[in-house]
Amino acid sequence: MKIEFWGQEFKVNMVIGCIGGFLIAIMSSMFGFGGGPFMVPLMTVALRLPMYLVVGSSLLAIFFNTSISTMRHYQFGNFDLYFFLAMFPAAILGGYIAPQIAKRVSPLVVKRVACMGLVVLALNLLGVY
Amino acid sequence: MNMRKGVVPWLLAAMVVLMGSNGVAVAEGEVQPANQPAAAAVTAPTIVIDKTELNNGGTIKVSGRVPAGKPVYLEVWAAEHSVRANRFDSELDKETNKRPYIFYISEEMPAYYKIFAPKEMQAKIDAAKKEGRKWSYSALLKDMGAEAAFNIPAKMKIEHYQSTLMASIVGSRGDLLPTMDEKENRKRAMQLTKARFRSPDKVFAADVDIKPDGTYTAEIKIREGLSPGKYKIVAVVDKKTKSEPATFENKIAFPLVYLDNAGTSLNIFYPFVLSLCVAIFGVLMGAGGGFIMNPLLLALFPALPHTIVAGTVTPTVLFSQGSGIYNYSKIKFINWKLGCGIGVAMLLGGFIGPKLTEMITLDQFKFAFGWILLVLAVLMFWQTTPGYLSRNKKEQAILKEFKKRAEEAAKGGK
């Protein structure tokens, strides 16, 4: 498939994109996260698309996934209203506070901290400690 | 570009769905107190409790009298709140050598259920604990001689579905099978009790002290963070010899809030603070916080079922994604064709995923999620390596340049 973006034309292998997107969607909706951290590498590395094209479009693709999985989780009774009401305002508030801090910290440091945090959490889930 | 207009009403529609009556999902079913057969007057056990009110857990002293020389079991359950219990049976059947693939679900499991046995039984509970995940509820119940005390869950309504691969793909539970008979229902109820409460010490305790003359005393400890409302206790000796139920009430107060679908009470400020930190961190990192929030919640609040965690965190990230799309679309920084193309494939995946969450046990959930996080950590580490960074620097520069142009174009357009 050919797409046009800001005057440039790109060829996209939609078969890889769709299969990858499908698998990422199953995984992320199953475990309840967005899927962005997997979608961006898929689109930049596997589809060879430039970053400036990926940032917005991957978000749009993920939004499809998140909205349908929200509906499905709700349908199965996996949704708890009070729990949601406790987390939702905090998530929005965080979205406003974060840009204020963002200027002062290096994204590299944040990513490395996140890396370590993920390993610790993963080992916890796997029951290593 | 007309799709851009579609985003805002979508968001609104999603919000309406979310805020809409929660009552649909909430199981209304109240557990019916056991119908007491009129026990013979002479041998009817008695039960007395020292207080009728608890404040977010505590200890209740139970005493009474049963026929001398017999063991007594106390069946305690939350009478006002019930939760969902489900189990996917895919274990190999030894007789037919086939996997049944049957999905059992009940909405009527008491939010709290525990059988208190005589003190001598402690060793048996400990032995079951040593078996780890593989412990069997029915075997332990039988071993402790407490089968007569298992009454409330045995009567709950259990639906079961024959699941097939096709049904899984279209995301349904499968075909509803005819209602089970009493004996089968009882057997499945035991498995569901284990599936819901997981560990032996959540559902059994050896606390009852019996004197040779038949008087007994027990100190029943009710944990913190359980469901509010009325609880009932029945002293059971055997199938026909039971006491009348004694009732006490567990009270909880703000900021402790009972989560109806999760079946536990929680200080509502904890998830708030946690979510705030994760959201800030997520934005700094340039990714949604969902994949950090989920494992954190699972690690910090083991009482929360994984289905609830996954199902409630998902809508939280929906809003930040929506606003992100709106911001990008304002400066025409989204390729709708690409986004929607892959989006349709993700739509299918998102349809199937939540059903799989329900099918797997917490242990499987943790195992798979653990590996996903490790992969993610590697992926993230790769993004901090020098090779990636130098390539990324160019990309980021182009990204900034394009964004600037886009922003100017958007301004000029107005």
mmCIF file of N, CA and C in Angstrom, chain B residues 122-205:
data_model
loop_
_atom_site.group_PDB
_atom_site.id
_atom_site.type_symbol
_atom_site.label_atom_id
_atom_site.label_comp_id
_atom_site.label_asym_id
_atom_site.label_seq_id
_atom_site.Cartn_x
_atom_site.Cartn_y
_atom_site.Cartn_z
ATOM 1 N N GLN B 122 -4.642 -28.235 61.758
ATOM 2 C CA GLN B 122 -3.660 -27.292 61.226
ATOM 3 C C GLN B 122 -2.646 -27.974 60.314
ATOM 4 N N ALA B 123 -2.205 -29.171 60.730
ATOM 5 C CA ALA B 123 -1.184 -29.883 59.959
ATOM 6 C C ALA B 123 -1.669 -30.161 58.542
ATOM 7 N N LYS B 124 -2.971 -30.474 58.425
ATOM 8 C CA LYS B 124 -3.508 -30.802 57.099
ATOM 9 C C LYS B 124 -3.529 -29.585 56.190
ATOM 10 N N ILE B 125 -3.862 -28.431 56.782
ATOM 11 C CA ILE B 125 -3.844 -27.197 55.986
ATOM 12 C C ILE B 125 -2.411 -26.897 55.545
ATOM 13 N N ASP B 126 -1.474 -27.062 56.481
ATOM 14 C CA ASP B 126 -0.070 -26.804 56.145
ATOM 15 C C ASP B 126 0.406 -27.710 55.026
ATOM 16 N N ALA B 127 -0.034 -28.977 55.075
ATOM 17 C CA ALA B 127 0.372 -29.928 54.037
ATOM 18 C C ALA B 127 -0.156 -29.473 52.674
ATOM 19 N N ALA B 128 -1.393 -28.979 52.662
ATOM 20 C CA ALA B 128 -1.986 -28.516 51.404
ATOM 21 C C ALA B 128 -1.225 -27.301 50.885
ATOM 22 N N LYS B 129 -0.795 -26.461 51.830
ATOM 23 C CA LYS B 129 -0.059 -25.257 51.423
ATOM 24 C C LYS B 129 1.247 -25.632 50.752
ATOM 25 N N LYS B 130 1.839 -26.731 51.237
ATOM 26 C CA LYS B 130 3.125 -27.161 50.668
ATOM 27 C C LYS B 130 2.972 -27.635 49.232
ATOM 28 N N GLU B 131 1.771 -28.076 48.886
ATOM 29 C CA GLU B 131 1.552 -28.546 47.520
ATOM 30 C C GLU B 131 1.585 -27.404 46.516
ATOM 31 N N GLY B 132 1.587 -26.164 47.006
ATOM 32 C CA GLY B 132 1.624 -25.018 46.098
ATOM 33 C C GLY B 132 0.308 -24.862 45.353
ATOM 34 N N ARG B 133 0.451 -24.486 44.056
ATOM 35 C CA ARG B 133 -0.754 -24.224 43.265
ATOM 36 C C ARG B 133 -1.624 -25.448 43.053
ATOM 37 N N LYS B 134 -1.018 -26.623 43.176
ATOM 38 C CA LYS B 134 -1.739 -27.837 42.778
ATOM 39 C C LYS B 134 -2.699 -28.348 43.835
ATOM 40 N N TRP B 135 -2.779 -27.690 44.985
ATOM 41 C CA TRP B 135 -3.617 -28.226 46.076
ATOM 42 C C TRP B 135 -5.050 -28.357 45.598
ATOM 43 N N SER B 136 -5.722 -29.370 46.162
ATOM 44 C CA SER B 136 -7.102 -29.614 45.738
ATOM 45 C C SER B 136 -8.058 -29.270 46.863
ATOM 46 N N TYR B 137 -9.031 -28.440 46.548
ATOM 47 C CA TYR B 137 -10.007 -28.027 47.555
ATOM 48 C C TYR B 137 -10.791 -29.222 48.060
ATOM 49 N N SER B 138 -11.274 -30.041 47.111
ATOM 50 C CA SER B 138 -12.139 -31.150 47.511
ATOM 51 C C SER B 138 -11.367 -32.161 48.361
ATOM 52 N N ALA B 139 -10.101 -32.405 47.984
ATOM 53 C CA ALA B 139 -9.317 -33.372 48.747
ATOM 54 C C ALA B 139 -9.068 -32.887 50.173
ATOM 55 N N LEU B 140 -8.759 -31.590 50.294
ATOM 56 C CA LEU B 140 -8.489 -31.035 51.618
ATOM 57 C C LEU B 140 -9.761 -31.046 52.460
ATOM 58 N N LEU B 141 -10.876 -30.714 51.823
ATOM 59 C CA LEU B 141 -12.165 -30.696 52.521
ATOM 60 C C LEU B 141 -12.466 -32.081 53.076
ATOM 61 N N LYS B 142 -12.226 -33.086 52.240
ATOM 62 C CA LYS B 142 -12.508 -34.463 52.624
ATOM 63 C C LYS B 142 -11.559 -34.888 53.731
ATOM 64 N N ASP B 143 -10.292 -34.546 53.555
ATOM 65 C CA ASP B 143 -9.256 -34.901 54.502
ATOM 66 C C ASP B 143 -9.560 -34.345 55.888
ATOM 67 N N MET B 144 -10.132 -33.151 55.907
ATOM 68 C CA MET B 144 -10.438 -32.510 57.187
ATOM 69 C C MET B 144 -11.788 -32.960 57.730
ATOM 70 N N GLY B 145 -12.492 -33.751 56.962
ATOM 71 C CA GLY B 145 -13.808 -34.221 57.395
ATOM 72 C C GLY B 145 -14.834 -33.109 57.410
ATOM 73 N N ALA B 146 -14.577 -32.061 56.613
ATOM 74 C CA ALA B 146 -15.431 -30.868 56.695
ATOM 75 C C ALA B 146 -16.458 -30.821 55.574
ATOM 76 N N GLU B 147 -16.650 -31.939 54.883
ATOM 77 C CA GLU B 147 -17.543 -31.904 53.725
ATOM 78 C C GLU B 147 -18.941 -31.404 54.055
ATOM 79 N N ALA B 148 -19.410 -31.730 55.255
ATOM 80 C CA ALA B 148 -20.764 -31.316 55.637
ATOM 81 C C ALA B 148 -20.874 -29.807 55.778
ATOM 82 N N ALA B 149 -19.712 -29.141 55.980
ATOM 83 C CA ALA B 149 -19.752 -27.698 56.207
ATOM 84 C C ALA B 149 -19.759 -26.910 54.907
ATOM 85 N N PHE B 150 -19.494 -27.586 53.804
ATOM 86 C CA PHE B 150 -19.451 -26.896 52.507
ATOM 87 C C PHE B 150 -20.867 -26.805 51.936
ATOM 88 N N ASN B 151 -21.561 -25.736 52.254
ATOM 89 C CA ASN B 151 -22.975 -25.652 51.871
ATOM 90 C C ASN B 151 -23.318 -24.470 50.980
ATOM 91 N N ILE B 152 -22.770 -23.301 51.318
ATOM 92 C CA ILE B 152 -23.209 -22.097 50.602
ATOM 93 C C ILE B 152 -22.791 -22.105 49.131
ATOM 94 N N PRO B 153 -21.481 -22.297 48.829
ATOM 95 C CA PRO B 153 -21.115 -22.290 47.412
ATOM 96 C C PRO B 153 -21.741 -23.459 46.650
ATOM 97 N N ALA B 154 -21.985 -24.571 47.346
ATOM 98 C CA ALA B 154 -22.538 -25.739 46.671
ATOM 99 C C ALA B 154 -23.872 -25.434 46.027
ATOM 100 N N LYS B 155 -24.578 -24.446 46.589
ATOM 101 C CA LYS B 155 -25.907 -24.138 46.067
ATOM 102 C C LYS B 155 -25.908 -23.032 45.029
ATOM 103 N N MET B 156 -24.746 -22.418 44.796
ATOM 104 C CA MET B 156 -24.774 -21.284 43.868
ATOM 105 C C MET B 156 -25.009 -21.769 42.426
ATOM 106 N N LYS B 157 -25.531 -20.841 41.656
ATOM 107 C CA LYS B 157 -25.855 -21.175 40.268
ATOM 108 C C LYS B 157 -24.574 -21.082 39.429
ATOM 109 N N ILE B 158 -24.218 -22.174 38.801
ATOM 110 C CA ILE B 158 -23.016 -22.190 37.969
ATOM 111 C C ILE B 158 -23.420 -22.435 36.523
ATOM 112 N N GLU B 159 -22.932 -21.583 35.657
ATOM 113 C CA GLU B 159 -23.155 -21.820 34.233
ATOM 114 C C GLU B 159 -21.895 -22.427 33.659
ATOM 115 N N HIS B 160 -22.050 -23.335 32.716
ATOM 116 C CA HIS B 160 -20.839 -23.821 32.065
ATOM 117 C C HIS B 160 -21.034 -23.880 30.554
ATOM 118 N N TYR B 161 -19.928 -23.607 29.888
ATOM 119 C CA TYR B 161 -19.949 -23.466 28.431
ATOM 120 C C TYR B 161 -18.953 -24.412 27.797
ATOM 121 N N GLN B 162 -19.374 -25.024 26.703
ATOM 122 C CA GLN B 162 -18.428 -25.818 25.923
ATOM 123 C C GLN B 162 -17.678 -24.860 25.005
ATOM 124 N N SER B 163 -16.404 -24.690 25.266
ATOM 125 C CA SER B 163 -15.627 -23.747 24.484
ATOM 126 C C SER B 163 -14.992 -24.458 23.297
ATOM 127 N N THR B 164 -14.939 -23.780 22.179
ATOM 128 C CA THR B 164 -14.252 -24.339 21.018
ATOM 129 C C THR B 164 -13.269 -23.304 20.500
ATOM 130 N N LEU B 165 -12.378 -23.743 19.639
ATOM 131 C CA LEU B 165 -11.399 -22.825 19.078
ATOM 132 C C LEU B 165 -12.108 -21.709 18.312
ATOM 133 N N MET B 166 -13.136 -22.111 17.569
ATOM 134 C CA MET B 166 -13.880 -21.135 16.760
ATOM 135 C C MET B 166 -14.535 -20.089 17.667
ATOM 136 N N ALA B 167 -15.157 -20.588 18.742
ATOM 137 C CA ALA B 167 -15.821 -19.674 19.674
ATOM 138 C C ALA B 167 -14.811 -18.699 20.262
ATOM 139 N N SER B 168 -13.597 -19.195 20.522
ATOM 140 C CA SER B 168 -12.569 -18.317 21.079
ATOM 141 C C SER B 168 -12.200 -17.234 20.093
ATOM 142 N N ILE B 169 -12.150 -17.619 18.805
ATOM 143 C CA ILE B 169 -11.740 -16.640 17.800
ATOM 144 C C ILE B 169 -12.786 -15.537 17.663
ATOM 145 N N VAL B 170 -14.069 -15.917 17.635
ATOM 146 C CA VAL B 170 -15.073 -14.859 17.534
ATOM 147 C C VAL B 170 -15.329 -14.216 18.891
ATOM 148 N N GLY B 171 -14.663 -14.732 19.917
ATOM 149 C CA GLY B 171 -14.731 -14.056 21.203
ATOM 150 C C GLY B 171 -15.974 -14.352 22.017
ATOM 151 N N SER B 172 -16.553 -15.547 21.841
ATOM 152 C CA SER B 172 -17.690 -15.879 22.700
ATOM 153 C C SER B 172 -17.245 -16.946 23.691
ATOM 154 N N ARG B 173 -18.067 -17.200 24.683
ATOM 155 C CA ARG B 173 -17.689 -18.182 25.688
ATOM 156 C C ARG B 173 -17.963 -19.597 25.204
ATOM 157 N N GLY B 174 -18.699 -19.733 24.122
ATOM 158 C CA GLY B 174 -19.045 -21.062 23.624
ATOM 159 C C GLY B 174 -20.503 -21.369 23.866
ATOM 160 N N ASP B 175 -20.859 -22.642 23.730
ATOM 161 C CA ASP B 175 -22.272 -23.014 23.891
ATOM 162 C C ASP B 175 -22.590 -23.256 25.352
ATOM 163 N N LEU B 176 -23.712 -22.691 25.776
ATOM 164 C CA LEU B 176 -24.163 -22.908 27.154
ATOM 165 C C LEU B 176 -24.635 -24.342 27.290
ATOM 166 N N LEU B 177 -24.103 -25.032 28.293
ATOM 167 C CA LEU B 177 -24.493 -26.428 28.492
ATOM 168 C C LEU B 177 -25.638 -26.497 29.500
ATOM 169 N N PRO B 178 -26.411 -27.591 29.470
ATOM 170 C CA PRO B 178 -27.550 -27.694 30.401
ATOM 171 C C PRO B 178 -27.100 -27.652 31.863
ATOM 172 N N THR B 179 -27.967 -27.178 32.721
ATOM 173 C CA THR B 179 -27.662 -27.029 34.143
ATOM 174 C C THR B 179 -27.198 -28.359 34.749
ATOM 175 N N MET B 180 -26.224 -28.236 35.634
ATOM 176 C CA MET B 180 -25.668 -29.445 36.232
ATOM 177 C C MET B 180 -26.559 -29.956 37.361
ATOM 178 N N ASP B 181 -26.465 -31.254 37.648
ATOM 179 C CA ASP B 181 -27.224 -31.758 38.802
ATOM 180 C C ASP B 181 -26.511 -31.348 40.090
ATOM 181 N N GLU B 182 -27.182 -31.625 41.189
ATOM 182 C CA GLU B 182 -26.712 -31.119 42.474
ATOM 183 C C GLU B 182 -25.293 -31.579 42.810
ATOM 184 N N LYS B 183 -25.028 -32.847 42.530
ATOM 185 C CA LYS B 183 -23.742 -33.416 42.900
ATOM 186 C C LYS B 183 -22.613 -32.787 42.064
ATOM 187 N N GLU B 184 -22.876 -32.677 40.766
ATOM 188 C CA GLU B 184 -21.904 -32.094 39.848
ATOM 189 C C GLU B 184 -21.675 -30.622 40.196
ATOM 190 N N ASN B 185 -22.758 -29.927 40.513
ATOM 191 C CA ASN B 185 -22.687 -28.512 40.862
ATOM 192 C C ASN B 185 -21.785 -28.306 42.075
ATOM 193 N N ARG B 186 -21.947 -29.222 43.041
ATOM 194 C CA ARG B 186 -21.172 -29.176 44.271
ATOM 195 C C ARG B 186 -19.682 -29.364 43.978
ATOM 196 N N LYS B 187 -19.406 -30.328 43.099
ATOM 197 C CA LYS B 187 -18.023 -30.631 42.753
ATOM 198 C C LYS B 187 -17.369 -29.416 42.067
ATOM 199 N N ARG B 188 -18.102 -28.827 41.116
ATOM 200 C CA ARG B 188 -17.563 -27.685 40.384
ATOM 201 C C ARG B 188 -17.453 -26.465 41.287
ATOM 202 N N ALA B 189 -18.395 -26.363 42.239
ATOM 203 C CA ALA B 189 -18.355 -25.234 43.171
ATOM 204 C C ALA B 189 -17.072 -25.254 43.985
ATOM 205 N N MET B 190 -16.608 -26.464 44.328
ATOM 206 C CA MET B 190 -15.353 -26.565 45.086
ATOM 207 C C MET B 190 -14.191 -26.050 44.251
ATOM 208 N N GLN B 191 -14.178 -26.428 42.960
ATOM 209 C CA GLN B 191 -13.091 -25.958 42.088
ATOM 210 C C GLN B 191 -13.137 -24.446 41.922
ATOM 211 N N LEU B 192 -14.367 -23.925 41.834
ATOM 212 C CA LEU B 192 -14.507 -22.479 41.682
ATOM 213 C C LEU B 192 -14.062 -21.761 42.950
ATOM 214 N N THR B 193 -14.348 -22.361 44.101
ATOM 215 C CA THR B 193 -13.918 -21.752 45.364
ATOM 216 C C THR B 193 -12.400 -21.636 45.392
ATOM 217 N N LYS B 194 -11.743 -22.679 44.934
ATOM 218 C CA LYS B 194 -10.286 -22.623 44.874
ATOM 219 C C LYS B 194 -9.828 -21.575 43.855
ATOM 220 N N ALA B 195 -10.505 -21.566 42.688
ATOM 221 C CA ALA B 195 -10.114 -20.620 41.639
ATOM 222 C C ALA B 195 -10.244 -19.186 42.120
ATOM 223 N N ARG B 196 -11.239 -18.942 42.951
ATOM 224 C CA ARG B 196 -11.476 -17.575 43.412
ATOM 225 C C ARG B 196 -10.528 -17.190 44.554
ATOM 226 N N PHE B 197 -10.416 -18.058 45.551
ATOM 227 C CA PHE B 197 -9.663 -17.650 46.747
ATOM 228 C C PHE B 197 -8.219 -18.140 46.738
ATOM 229 N N ARG B 198 -7.924 -19.055 45.840
ATOM 230 C CA ARG B 198 -6.573 -19.493 45.505
ATOM 231 C C ARG B 198 -5.810 -20.251 46.592
ATOM 232 N N SER B 199 -5.562 -19.641 47.770
ATOM 233 C CA SER B 199 -4.665 -20.334 48.687
ATOM 234 C C SER B 199 -5.447 -20.981 49.829
ATOM 235 N N PRO B 200 -4.928 -22.095 50.358
ATOM 236 C CA PRO B 200 -5.664 -22.838 51.389
ATOM 237 C C PRO B 200 -5.991 -21.997 52.622
ATOM 238 N N ASP B 201 -5.075 -21.097 53.025
ATOM 239 C CA ASP B 201 -5.375 -20.377 54.267
ATOM 240 C C ASP B 201 -6.383 -19.246 54.082
ATOM 241 N N LYS B 202 -6.763 -18.985 52.827
ATOM 242 C CA LYS B 202 -7.852 -18.027 52.615
ATOM 243 C C LYS B 202 -9.202 -18.680 52.883
ATOM 244 N N VAL B 203 -9.298 -19.971 52.684
ATOM 245 C CA VAL B 203 -10.597 -20.637 52.793
ATOM 246 C C VAL B 203 -10.691 -21.612 53.961
ATOM 247 N N PHE B 204 -9.550 -21.930 54.581
ATOM 248 C CA PHE B 204 -9.584 -22.814 55.740
ATOM 249 C C PHE B 204 -8.752 -22.222 56.866
ATOM 250 N N ALA B 205 -9.194 -22.465 58.089
ATOM 251 C CA ALA B 205 -8.385 -22.124 59.241
ATOM 252 C C ALA B 205 -8.694 -23.151 60.316
#
